[in-house]
Coordinates of C-alpha atoms in Angstrom, one line a residue:
M155 CA 101.6 41.5 83.9
D156 CA 100.4 38.7 81.6
D157 CA 102.3 37.9 78.5
K158 CA 100.6 38.8 75.3
K159 CA 99.9 35.8 73.1
S160 CA 99.5 35.9 69.3
W161 CA 96.3 34.4 67.8
T162 CA 96.5 31.2 65.8
P163 CA 93.6 29.2 64.4
D164 CA 94.3 26.4 66.9
S165 CA 94.1 28.8 69.9
S166 CA 90.5 29.8 69.3
P167 CA 88.2 27.4 71.2
G168 CA 85.1 28.3 69.0
P169 CA 83.7 30.7 66.5
S170 CA 84.0 34.4 67.2
A171 CA 80.9 36.5 68.0
Y172 CA 81.0 37.8 64.4
E173 CA 81.3 34.3 62.9
G174 CA 78.5 33.1 65.2
D175 CA 76.2 35.9 64.0
M176 CA 77.0 35.3 60.4
A177 CA 76.3 31.6 60.8
H178 CA 73.0 32.5 62.4
V179 CA 72.2 34.9 59.5
K180 CA 73.1 32.2 56.9
R181 CA 70.9 29.7 58.7
K182 CA 68.1 32.2 59.0
W183 CA 68.4 33.0 55.3
S184 CA 68.4 29.4 54.3
R185 CA 65.5 28.6 56.6
R186 CA 63.5 31.6 55.1
M187 CA 64.4 30.3 51.6
T188 CA 63.2 26.8 52.4
D189 CA 60.1 28.0 54.2
S190 CA 59.1 30.2 51.3
F191 CA 58.4 27.1 49.2
R192 CA 56.0 25.5 51.8
R193 CA 52.3 25.7 51.3
D194 CA 50.6 28.9 52.4
P195 CA 48.8 28.1 55.6
N196 CA 45.8 30.1 54.4
A197 CA 45.5 27.9 51.2
S198 CA 42.5 25.7 51.7
V199 CA 41.8 25.0 48.1
I200 CA 42.5 21.3 47.8
R201 CA 39.8 18.7 47.3
S202 CA 38.7 18.5 50.8
A203 CA 37.0 15.6 52.6
S204 CA 33.8 17.5 53.0
F205 CA 33.6 18.1 49.2
S206 CA 34.2 14.5 48.5
A207 CA 31.6 13.4 51.0
A208 CA 29.1 15.8 49.7
H209 CA 29.7 14.8 46.1
P210 CA 31.0 11.2 46.1
H211 CA 30.5 10.7 42.4
H212 CA 31.7 14.1 41.3
H213 CA 28.9 14.5 38.8
H214 CA 27.8 17.8 40.1
Y215 CA 29.6 21.1 39.9
D216 CA 29.6 23.2 43.1
A217 CA 29.5 26.8 41.7
E218 CA 29.3 28.4 45.2
A219 CA 32.5 26.5 46.4
A220 CA 34.3 27.5 43.2
A221 CA 33.5 31.2 43.6
Q222 CA 34.5 31.1 47.2
A223 CA 37.8 29.4 46.3
T224 CA 38.9 32.0 43.7
A225 CA 37.8 34.8 46.1
M226 CA 39.9 33.4 49.0
S227 CA 43.0 32.5 46.9
P228 CA 46.2 33.2 48.9
L229 CA 47.9 35.0 46.0
L230 CA 49.8 38.0 47.4
R231 CA 48.8 41.5 46.4
R232 CA 52.3 42.9 45.6
L233 CA 51.7 44.7 42.2
K234 CA 51.7 48.4 42.5
G235 CA 49.9 50.9 40.2
R236 CA 53.0 51.6 38.2
H237 CA 53.4 47.9 37.4
L238 CA 49.8 47.6 36.3
Q239 CA 50.1 50.8 34.1
M240 CA 53.1 49.5 32.3
I241 CA 51.6 46.1 31.8
A242 CA 48.6 47.8 30.3
I243 CA 50.5 50.3 28.1
G244 CA 53.3 48.1 26.9
G245 CA 52.3 44.5 27.8
S246 CA 51.1 43.4 24.4
I247 CA 53.5 45.4 22.3
G248 CA 55.6 42.6 20.8
T249 CA 56.4 40.7 17.6
G250 CA 52.8 41.1 16.4
L251 CA 53.4 44.8 16.0
F252 CA 57.1 44.8 15.1
V253 CA 57.3 41.8 12.8
G254 CA 53.8 40.4 12.2
S255 CA 52.6 43.7 10.8
G256 CA 55.1 43.1 7.9
K257 CA 53.2 40.0 6.7
A258 CA 49.9 41.9 7.1
L259 CA 51.3 44.7 5.0
A260 CA 52.4 42.2 2.3
Y261 CA 48.9 40.5 2.2
G262 CA 46.6 43.5 2.6
G263 CA 48.5 46.8 1.8
P264 CA 49.0 49.8 4.1
A265 CA 45.3 50.9 4.1
S266 CA 44.2 47.4 5.1
V267 CA 46.7 47.4 7.9
L268 CA 45.6 50.8 9.2
L269 CA 41.9 49.9 8.9
A270 CA 42.3 46.4 10.5
F271 CA 44.4 47.6 13.5
S272 CA 42.1 50.6 14.1
L273 CA 38.9 48.5 14.2
T274 CA 40.6 45.8 16.3
G275 CA 41.7 48.6 18.6
V276 CA 38.2 49.8 19.1
M277 CA 37.1 46.3 19.9
M278 CA 40.0 45.9 22.4
Y279 CA 39.1 49.2 24.0
C280 CA 35.5 48.0 24.6
T281 CA 36.7 44.6 25.8
V282 CA 39.2 46.0 28.3
Q283 CA 36.7 48.5 29.7
A284 CA 34.2 45.6 30.4
L285 CA 37.0 43.6 32.0
G286 CA 38.0 46.6 34.2
E287 CA 34.5 46.9 35.5
L288 CA 34.3 43.3 36.5
A289 CA 37.9 43.1 37.8
V290 CA 37.5 46.2 40.1
L291 CA 34.3 44.7 41.6
F292 CA 35.6 41.1 41.6
P293 CA 39.4 41.0 41.8
V294 CA 39.4 37.2 42.1
A295 CA 42.0 34.6 41.0
G296 CA 41.5 33.5 37.4
S297 CA 39.7 36.7 36.4
F298 CA 38.0 36.2 33.1
S299 CA 37.9 32.4 33.1
A300 CA 36.3 32.6 36.6
Y301 CA 33.8 35.2 35.3
S302 CA 32.8 32.7 32.5
T303 CA 32.2 30.1 35.2
R304 CA 30.1 32.4 37.4
F305 CA 28.2 34.4 34.8
L306 CA 27.9 32.1 31.8
D307 CA 28.3 28.3 32.3
P308 CA 30.8 26.3 34.3
A309 CA 31.5 24.2 31.3
W310 CA 32.3 27.3 29.2
G311 CA 34.5 28.5 32.1
F312 CA 36.3 25.2 32.0
A313 CA 36.9 25.5 28.3
M314 CA 38.0 29.1 28.5
G315 CA 40.3 28.5 31.4
W316 CA 42.1 25.6 29.6
N317 CA 42.0 27.5 26.3
Y318 CA 43.8 30.4 27.9
A319 CA 46.3 28.2 29.8
M320 CA 47.1 26.2 26.7
Q321 CA 47.7 29.4 24.7
W322 CA 50.4 30.6 27.1
L323 CA 51.9 27.1 27.7
V324 CA 52.5 26.8 23.9
V325 CA 53.6 30.4 23.5
L326 CA 56.5 30.0 26.0
P327 CA 58.6 27.6 23.8
L328 CA 57.7 29.5 20.7
E329 CA 58.9 32.9 22.1
I330 CA 62.1 31.4 23.5
V331 CA 63.0 30.0 20.1
A332 CA 62.0 33.4 18.5
A333 CA 64.3 35.2 21.0
S334 CA 67.2 32.9 20.0
I335 CA 66.6 33.6 16.3
T336 CA 66.9 37.3 16.9
V337 CA 70.5 36.7 17.9
D338 CA 71.1 35.4 14.4
Y339 CA 70.8 39.0 13.2
W340 CA 74.3 39.6 14.5
V341 CA 75.9 36.2 14.9
G342 CA 74.7 34.6 11.7
R343 CA 75.5 31.1 13.0
N344 CA 73.1 28.4 14.2
L345 CA 73.6 28.5 18.0
N346 CA 69.9 28.2 18.8
A347 CA 70.2 25.6 21.5
A348 CA 72.7 27.6 23.6
W349 CA 70.5 30.8 23.4
V350 CA 67.4 28.8 24.1
S351 CA 69.0 27.6 27.4
I352 CA 70.0 31.1 28.4
F353 CA 66.6 32.7 27.6
L354 CA 64.7 29.9 29.3
V355 CA 66.7 30.1 32.5
L356 CA 66.3 33.9 32.6
I357 CA 62.5 33.8 32.2
V358 CA 62.1 31.0 34.7
M359 CA 64.2 32.8 37.3
I360 CA 62.1 36.0 36.9
N361 CA 58.9 34.1 37.6
F362 CA 60.4 32.3 40.6
F363 CA 60.9 35.8 42.2
G364 CA 57.1 35.8 42.4
V365 CA 54.6 38.4 41.2
K366 CA 56.9 41.3 42.3
G367 CA 59.6 39.9 40.0
Y368 CA 57.2 39.6 37.1
G369 CA 55.9 43.1 37.7
E370 CA 59.4 44.7 37.9
A371 CA 60.5 42.8 34.8
E372 CA 57.5 43.9 32.8
F373 CA 57.9 47.4 34.0
I374 CA 61.4 47.5 32.6
F375 CA 60.5 45.7 29.4
S376 CA 57.6 47.9 28.8
I377 CA 59.6 51.1 29.3
V378 CA 62.1 49.9 26.6
K379 CA 59.3 49.0 24.2
V380 CA 57.4 52.3 24.7
T381 CA 60.6 54.3 24.3
A382 CA 61.4 52.4 21.1
V383 CA 58.0 53.0 19.6
I384 CA 58.0 56.7 20.4
G385 CA 61.5 57.0 19.1
Y386 CA 60.5 55.2 15.9
I387 CA 57.5 57.6 15.4
I388 CA 59.8 60.6 15.6
L389 CA 62.3 59.0 13.3
G390 CA 59.6 57.9 10.9
V391 CA 58.3 61.4 10.5
L392 CA 61.8 62.6 9.7
I393 CA 62.4 59.8 7.2
N394 CA 59.1 60.5 5.6
I395 CA 59.9 64.2 5.2
M396 CA 63.5 63.7 3.8
G397 CA 63.8 60.0 3.0
G398 CA 62.6 59.8 -0.6
T399 CA 64.6 58.1 -3.4
D400 CA 65.2 58.9 -7.0
D401 CA 64.3 56.7 -10.0
F402 CA 67.2 54.4 -9.4
G403 CA 66.3 53.8 -5.8
R404 CA 69.0 56.0 -4.3
P405 CA 68.1 58.3 -1.3
D406 CA 67.7 61.8 -2.6
G407 CA 66.2 63.6 0.5
S408 CA 62.8 64.2 -1.2
Y409 CA 59.5 64.3 0.6
M410 CA 57.7 60.9 0.5
G411 CA 54.2 61.6 2.0
F412 CA 51.7 59.0 0.8
R413 CA 53.7 58.2 -2.4
L414 CA 53.6 54.4 -1.7
W415 CA 49.8 54.5 -1.2
H416 CA 49.5 55.4 -4.9
H417 CA 52.2 53.1 -6.2
P418 CA 52.1 50.1 -5.6
G419 CA 48.8 51.0 -3.9
A420 CA 46.9 51.3 -0.7
F421 CA 45.1 47.9 -0.9
H422 CA 46.3 44.5 -1.9
N423 CA 44.4 41.2 -2.6
G424 CA 41.0 43.0 -2.1
F425 CA 38.6 42.1 0.7
K426 CA 40.4 38.8 1.4
G427 CA 43.6 40.7 2.0
L428 CA 41.8 42.9 4.5
C429 CA 40.4 39.9 6.3
S430 CA 43.9 38.4 6.5
T431 CA 45.2 41.6 8.3
F432 CA 42.3 41.4 10.8
V433 CA 43.7 38.0 12.0
T434 CA 47.2 39.5 12.3
A435 CA 45.9 42.5 14.2
A436 CA 44.1 40.3 16.7
F437 CA 47.3 38.4 17.3
A438 CA 49.2 41.7 17.8
F439 CA 46.7 42.7 20.6
A440 CA 47.0 39.3 22.4
G441 CA 48.0 39.8 26.1
T442 CA 46.0 43.0 26.7
E443 CA 43.7 41.1 29.0
L444 CA 46.6 40.3 31.4
V445 CA 45.7 43.5 33.2
G446 CA 42.5 41.8 34.4
L447 CA 44.4 38.7 35.5
A448 CA 46.9 40.8 37.5
A449 CA 44.1 42.6 39.4
A450 CA 44.0 39.7 41.9
E451 CA 47.6 40.4 42.8
T452 CA 47.4 44.2 42.9
E453 CA 47.6 46.2 46.1
N454 CA 44.7 48.5 45.3
P455 CA 42.8 47.4 42.2
R456 CA 40.1 50.0 42.8
K457 CA 42.6 52.8 42.3
A458 CA 45.2 51.2 39.9
L459 CA 43.0 49.3 37.5
P460 CA 40.9 52.2 36.1
T461 CA 44.1 54.3 35.6
A462 CA 45.8 51.4 33.8
I463 CA 42.8 50.7 31.6
K464 CA 42.8 54.4 30.4
Q465 CA 46.3 53.7 29.1
V466 CA 44.9 51.2 26.5
F467 CA 43.4 54.1 24.5
W468 CA 46.8 55.8 24.2
R469 CA 48.6 52.6 23.4
I470 CA 46.1 51.8 20.6
T471 CA 46.2 55.3 19.2
L472 CA 49.8 56.3 19.5
F473 CA 51.8 53.0 19.4
Y474 CA 49.7 51.0 17.0
I475 CA 47.9 53.4 14.7
V476 CA 50.5 56.1 14.4
S477 CA 53.5 53.8 14.0
L478 CA 51.7 51.6 11.4
L479 CA 50.6 54.7 9.5
L480 CA 54.2 55.7 9.2
V481 CA 55.3 52.2 8.3
G482 CA 52.8 52.1 5.5
T483 CA 54.3 55.3 4.0
L484 CA 57.8 54.0 4.2
V485 CA 57.7 50.4 3.1
A486 CA 55.9 49.2 -0.1
Y487 CA 53.7 46.1 0.3
D488 CA 55.5 44.3 -2.5
D489 CA 58.9 44.5 -0.8
P490 CA 60.1 40.9 -0.9
R491 CA 61.8 41.1 2.5
L492 CA 58.4 41.3 4.2
L493 CA 57.8 37.6 3.6
N494 CA 61.3 36.3 3.9
G495 CA 61.4 36.0 7.7
K496 CA 62.0 32.5 8.9
S497 CA 60.1 33.1 12.2
S498 CA 57.6 35.4 13.8
A499 CA 60.6 37.3 15.4
D500 CA 62.9 37.6 12.4
A501 CA 64.0 41.2 12.4
K502 CA 64.9 40.9 8.7
A503 CA 61.2 40.7 7.9
S504 CA 60.2 43.6 10.3
P505 CA 58.8 46.6 8.4
F506 CA 60.2 48.8 11.1
V507 CA 63.7 47.5 10.4
I508 CA 63.2 47.6 6.6
S509 CA 62.1 51.2 6.7
I510 CA 65.2 52.2 8.7
Q511 CA 67.4 50.2 6.3
N512 CA 65.8 51.9 3.3
A513 CA 66.8 55.3 4.8
G514 CA 70.4 54.2 4.7
L515 CA 70.8 54.3 8.5
Q516 CA 73.4 51.7 9.7
V517 CA 73.2 51.3 13.4
L518 CA 69.5 51.7 14.1
P519 CA 68.4 48.4 12.6
S520 CA 70.5 46.6 15.2
V521 CA 68.9 48.8 17.9
M522 CA 65.5 47.8 16.6
N523 CA 66.5 44.1 16.7
V524 CA 67.4 44.5 20.4
V525 CA 63.9 45.9 21.0
I526 CA 62.4 42.9 19.2
M527 CA 64.4 40.5 21.3
I528 CA 63.3 42.3 24.5
S529 CA 59.7 42.2 23.3
V530 CA 59.9 38.5 22.7
L531 CA 61.4 37.9 26.2
S532 CA 58.6 40.0 27.6
V533 CA 55.9 37.8 26.0
G534 CA 57.8 34.7 27.3
N535 CA 57.8 36.2 30.8
S536 CA 54.1 36.9 30.5
S537 CA 53.4 33.3 29.3
I538 CA 54.6 31.7 32.5
Y539 CA 52.7 34.3 34.6
G540 CA 49.4 33.9 32.6
S541 CA 49.5 30.1 32.4
S542 CA 50.5 29.5 36.0
R543 CA 47.8 31.8 37.4
T544 CA 45.1 30.4 35.2
L545 CA 46.0 26.8 36.0
A546 CA 46.0 27.6 39.8
A547 CA 42.6 29.3 39.4
L548 CA 41.2 26.3 37.5
A549 CA 42.5 23.9 40.3
E550 CA 40.9 26.2 42.9
Q551 CA 37.6 25.8 41.0
R552 CA 38.2 22.0 40.8
Q553 CA 38.5 22.2 37.0
A554 CA 42.1 21.1 36.9
P555 CA 44.3 18.6 38.9
S556 CA 44.4 19.7 42.5
F557 CA 48.2 20.0 42.8
F558 CA 48.1 23.1 40.6
A559 CA 46.4 24.9 43.5
Y560 CA 49.6 24.6 45.6
I561 CA 50.5 28.2 46.4
D562 CA 53.5 28.8 48.6
R563 CA 54.1 31.4 51.3
T564 CA 55.4 34.0 48.9
G565 CA 52.2 33.7 46.8
R566 CA 53.7 31.7 44.0
P567 CA 51.5 28.9 42.4
L568 CA 54.6 26.7 42.6
Y569 CA 53.7 23.5 40.7
A570 CA 51.9 25.5 38.0
I571 CA 55.1 27.6 37.4
I572 CA 57.2 24.4 37.4
V573 CA 54.9 22.7 34.8
A574 CA 54.9 25.8 32.6
S575 CA 58.7 26.0 32.9
V576 CA 59.2 22.4 32.0
L577 CA 57.0 22.8 28.9
G578 CA 59.5 25.5 27.9
L579 CA 61.9 22.7 27.2
L580 CA 59.9 22.1 24.0
A581 CA 61.9 25.1 22.7
F582 CA 64.8 22.7 22.1
L583 CA 62.9 21.4 19.1
A584 CA 64.6 24.3 17.5
A585 CA 67.5 22.0 16.9
S586 CA 65.3 19.4 15.3
H587 CA 65.0 19.0 11.5
R588 CA 61.2 19.0 12.0
Q589 CA 61.1 22.3 13.9
E590 CA 59.0 24.1 11.3
D591 CA 56.2 21.4 11.4
A592 CA 56.3 21.3 15.3
F593 CA 56.0 25.0 15.7
N594 CA 53.4 25.5 13.1
W595 CA 51.1 23.2 15.0
M596 CA 51.9 24.8 18.3
V597 CA 51.0 28.2 16.8
A598 CA 47.7 26.6 15.6
L599 CA 46.8 25.6 19.2
S600 CA 47.1 29.3 20.3
G601 CA 45.9 30.9 17.1
L602 CA 42.3 31.7 18.0
S603 CA 42.6 31.6 21.8
S604 CA 42.5 35.3 22.3
I605 CA 39.4 35.7 20.2
F606 CA 37.5 33.2 22.4
T607 CA 38.8 34.9 25.6
W608 CA 37.8 38.4 24.5
S609 CA 34.3 37.2 23.4
S610 CA 33.8 35.6 26.8
I611 CA 34.8 38.8 28.6
C612 CA 32.3 40.8 26.6
L613 CA 29.5 38.2 27.0
A614 CA 30.2 37.8 30.8
H615 CA 30.0 41.6 31.2
I616 CA 26.6 41.8 29.3
R617 CA 25.1 39.0 31.5
F618 CA 26.6 40.5 34.7
R619 CA 25.0 43.9 34.0
H620 CA 21.7 42.2 33.3
A621 CA 21.8 40.3 36.6
W622 CA 23.1 43.4 38.5
L623 CA 20.0 45.4 37.5
A624 CA 17.6 42.4 37.8
Q625 CA 18.7 41.7 41.4
G626 CA 17.9 45.3 42.5
H627 CA 21.2 47.0 42.2
T628 CA 21.9 50.3 40.4
L629 CA 24.9 51.4 38.3
D630 CA 25.7 54.1 40.9
E631 CA 26.9 51.2 43.2
L632 CA 29.7 50.2 40.8
A633 CA 33.1 51.5 41.9
F634 CA 34.2 51.6 38.3
R635 CA 31.8 51.7 35.4
S636 CA 32.7 51.0 31.8
P637 CA 32.3 54.3 29.9
V638 CA 31.1 52.4 26.8
G639 CA 28.7 50.2 28.9
V640 CA 26.8 47.2 27.6
I641 CA 26.8 48.7 24.1
G642 CA 30.6 48.6 24.0
S643 CA 30.5 44.9 25.1
W644 CA 28.0 44.1 22.3
I645 CA 30.4 45.8 19.8
G646 CA 33.3 43.8 21.1
L647 CA 31.4 40.5 21.0
I648 CA 30.1 41.0 17.5
F649 CA 33.5 42.1 16.2
N650 CA 35.1 39.0 17.7
M651 CA 32.5 36.9 15.9
L652 CA 33.3 38.6 12.6
V653 CA 37.1 37.9 13.1
L654 CA 36.2 34.2 13.7
I655 CA 34.3 34.2 10.4
A656 CA 37.2 36.0 8.6
Q657 CA 39.7 33.5 10.0
F658 CA 37.5 30.6 8.8
W659 CA 37.3 32.1 5.3
T660 CA 41.0 32.9 5.0
G661 CA 41.9 29.5 6.5
F662 CA 39.6 27.7 4.0
S663 CA 40.6 29.8 1.1
P664 CA 43.9 31.7 1.9
V665 CA 45.5 34.3 -0.3
G666 CA 47.2 32.5 -3.2
W667 CA 45.2 29.3 -2.7
Q668 CA 45.2 28.7 -6.5
S669 CA 48.9 27.7 -6.3
M670 CA 48.4 25.3 -3.3
S671 CA 47.8 21.6 -3.4
S672 CA 44.8 20.0 -1.7
K673 CA 47.0 18.7 1.1
E674 CA 48.5 22.1 1.7
L675 CA 45.0 23.7 1.8
V676 CA 43.8 21.1 4.4
I677 CA 46.9 21.7 6.6
N678 CA 46.5 25.4 6.2
F679 CA 42.9 25.3 7.4
F680 CA 43.6 23.2 10.5
Q681 CA 46.6 25.3 11.4
A682 CA 44.4 28.4 11.2
Y683 CA 41.3 27.0 13.0
L684 CA 42.6 24.1 15.2
A685 CA 41.8 26.0 18.5
A686 CA 38.0 26.2 17.6
P687 CA 37.2 22.4 17.6
I688 CA 39.4 21.9 20.7
V689 CA 37.4 24.5 22.6
V690 CA 34.1 23.0 21.4
I691 CA 35.2 19.5 22.5
M692 CA 36.3 20.7 25.9
Y693 CA 33.0 22.5 26.4
L694 CA 30.7 19.7 25.3
G695 CA 32.8 17.0 27.1
Y696 CA 32.7 18.9 30.5
K697 CA 29.0 19.8 30.0
L698 CA 28.0 16.2 29.3
Y699 CA 30.1 14.8 32.2
L700 CA 29.0 17.2 34.9
R701 CA 25.6 18.1 33.4
T702 CA 26.2 21.8 33.9
E703 CA 23.6 24.4 33.0
V704 CA 23.8 28.0 31.8
V705 CA 23.7 30.2 34.9
K706 CA 20.3 31.9 35.2
I707 CA 20.2 35.6 35.8
R708 CA 18.3 35.3 39.1
D709 CA 20.8 32.6 40.4
M710 CA 23.9 34.5 39.5
D711 CA 26.3 35.0 42.5
L712 CA 27.0 38.8 42.7
F713 CA 28.4 38.7 46.3
T714 CA 31.2 36.2 46.7
G715 CA 34.6 37.9 46.3
K716 CA 33.0 41.3 45.7
R717 CA 34.9 44.3 47.0
E718 CA 32.7 46.4 49.2
F719 CA 32.8 50.0 48.3
N720 CA 31.0 53.0 49.7
V721 CA 31.0 54.7 46.3
K722 CA 29.6 58.0 47.6
V723 CA 32.3 58.3 50.2
L724 CA 35.0 57.4 47.7
V725 CA 33.8 59.9 45.1
A726 CA 33.7 62.7 47.7
E727 CA 37.3 61.8 48.9
E728 CA 38.5 61.8 45.3
K729 CA 36.9 65.2 44.6
A730 CA 38.5 66.6 47.7
D731 CA 41.9 65.2 46.7
R732 CA 41.6 66.6 43.1
R733 CA 41.2 70.1 44.4
N734 CA 44.8 70.0 45.7
W735 CA 46.3 68.7 42.5
P736 CA 48.5 71.0 40.5
T737 CA 47.4 71.9 37.0
W738 CA 49.7 69.5 35.2
K739 CA 48.4 66.6 37.3
K740 CA 44.8 67.5 36.5
L741 CA 45.6 67.5 32.8
Y742 CA 47.5 64.2 33.0
K743 CA 44.7 62.5 35.0
F744 CA 42.1 63.8 32.5
F745 CA 43.8 62.0 29.6
C746 CA 45.4 59.1 31.5

């Protein structure tokens, strides 16, 4: 019988089977990790030799090649319906609602805030419906900037694409600094640089997980924001019923109602105050259009997008209108705290936080500040997504440097994400003594961007419908049709033009201009209207260089990238499916 020998490290001639398997797994994982960053083999959207040979001087824009490139983009379709719904219902709920509404309340009064947000909500509803119709039929990379190129003018598409990309590139450092300032609510010390680093790394990591990472993060962020707004509405009703004060400002449990609408009043600063609140309302709705941008990376845009777009109505009605109606009954427009915020995310200037503080509740203001911080991080997360996808689409249309079109095997526009992330380092200006000047001018770059984007969506939809009918199609062929139709798009377009006029007036002659010096008035105007001349310069420069023309109705490309639907079969299948729905689901689908 053989002697039994004890095992020693030296007695083993090589790795065990288990160790060998683990080494193989590690090598396999590292190889997969490395390979994921390589270019997608299906990506063919770099300036090819054929394109250069066909256009040696590059003074001609190939619209057909551009449309083909956005339609064949190798972005992966990994967003599910639930992701798209939460992006739609909670994506744009952020500092514009939670904090920016305080400045609007101070300038215009509660009635102006309610009126401005309601009318802007109607405009946004019309705009998103138009975008939904286009995005279901053409779920292409770049979405609305690509639609401007196809249905309006390649030069305008170039201007709108860069306008939108710059908006989000600038918003990223702004939101990271804003998130770091929210921490001051508890800490009370200037640790901005440390928090900037933490938040920047977090946002960049989320986006390096690809579109699935962005979708899951937004799903969680949106649930938190939606829950917070619903909770505030319930709390606001209770405070209104029993949160009144006596003549000395002490809580006495009396009914408030619309007491503050009578004193100090419903309106402030007259018509100019109302115009000022329109600008704030437009800022608060920025990001709503991301639903259309995400359509190119959604598993089933035909099914998910119409459902998500329906959510916009409820978000506008419930989250904006109802919550701001309650805020206007709980916080007076002359409360000095509304204008004391040192940033767009300072919870101390939030009317939501102020109303809770006025009720004498101790813990809930901190909870609201957490929600504000999450909202800011959500916007920062969306900024990398929005800018990287827009830059990639611009490169695919040969309207941006070609390296932006590099899309790896996991569907990430890698170089675009890296550039957007690097620009996030501008957030470290928070530690500079000139931080206020730097950020005011960055805000100016993005100030009117959304207005131009929404206007272009409405105009592209109007011209698409015209071409669709002129080229022999019928509306019955559309898989999703905007319920407000072309009339809704005209309403959205005209309203956006009116907001541009209002912004021009309030920029040239702001509230309280009498106490401002000439230099301050000039700086205020350019900070309010800087985006407009930049868009005009980009449009005219590109148009003169490539000699582009407005796309004629008869020449409009309505086929490239179009999803083919047998609408009659789809409708029949949906009706058959509905018959088996329980009653609760029928009610839910009717409203949502």
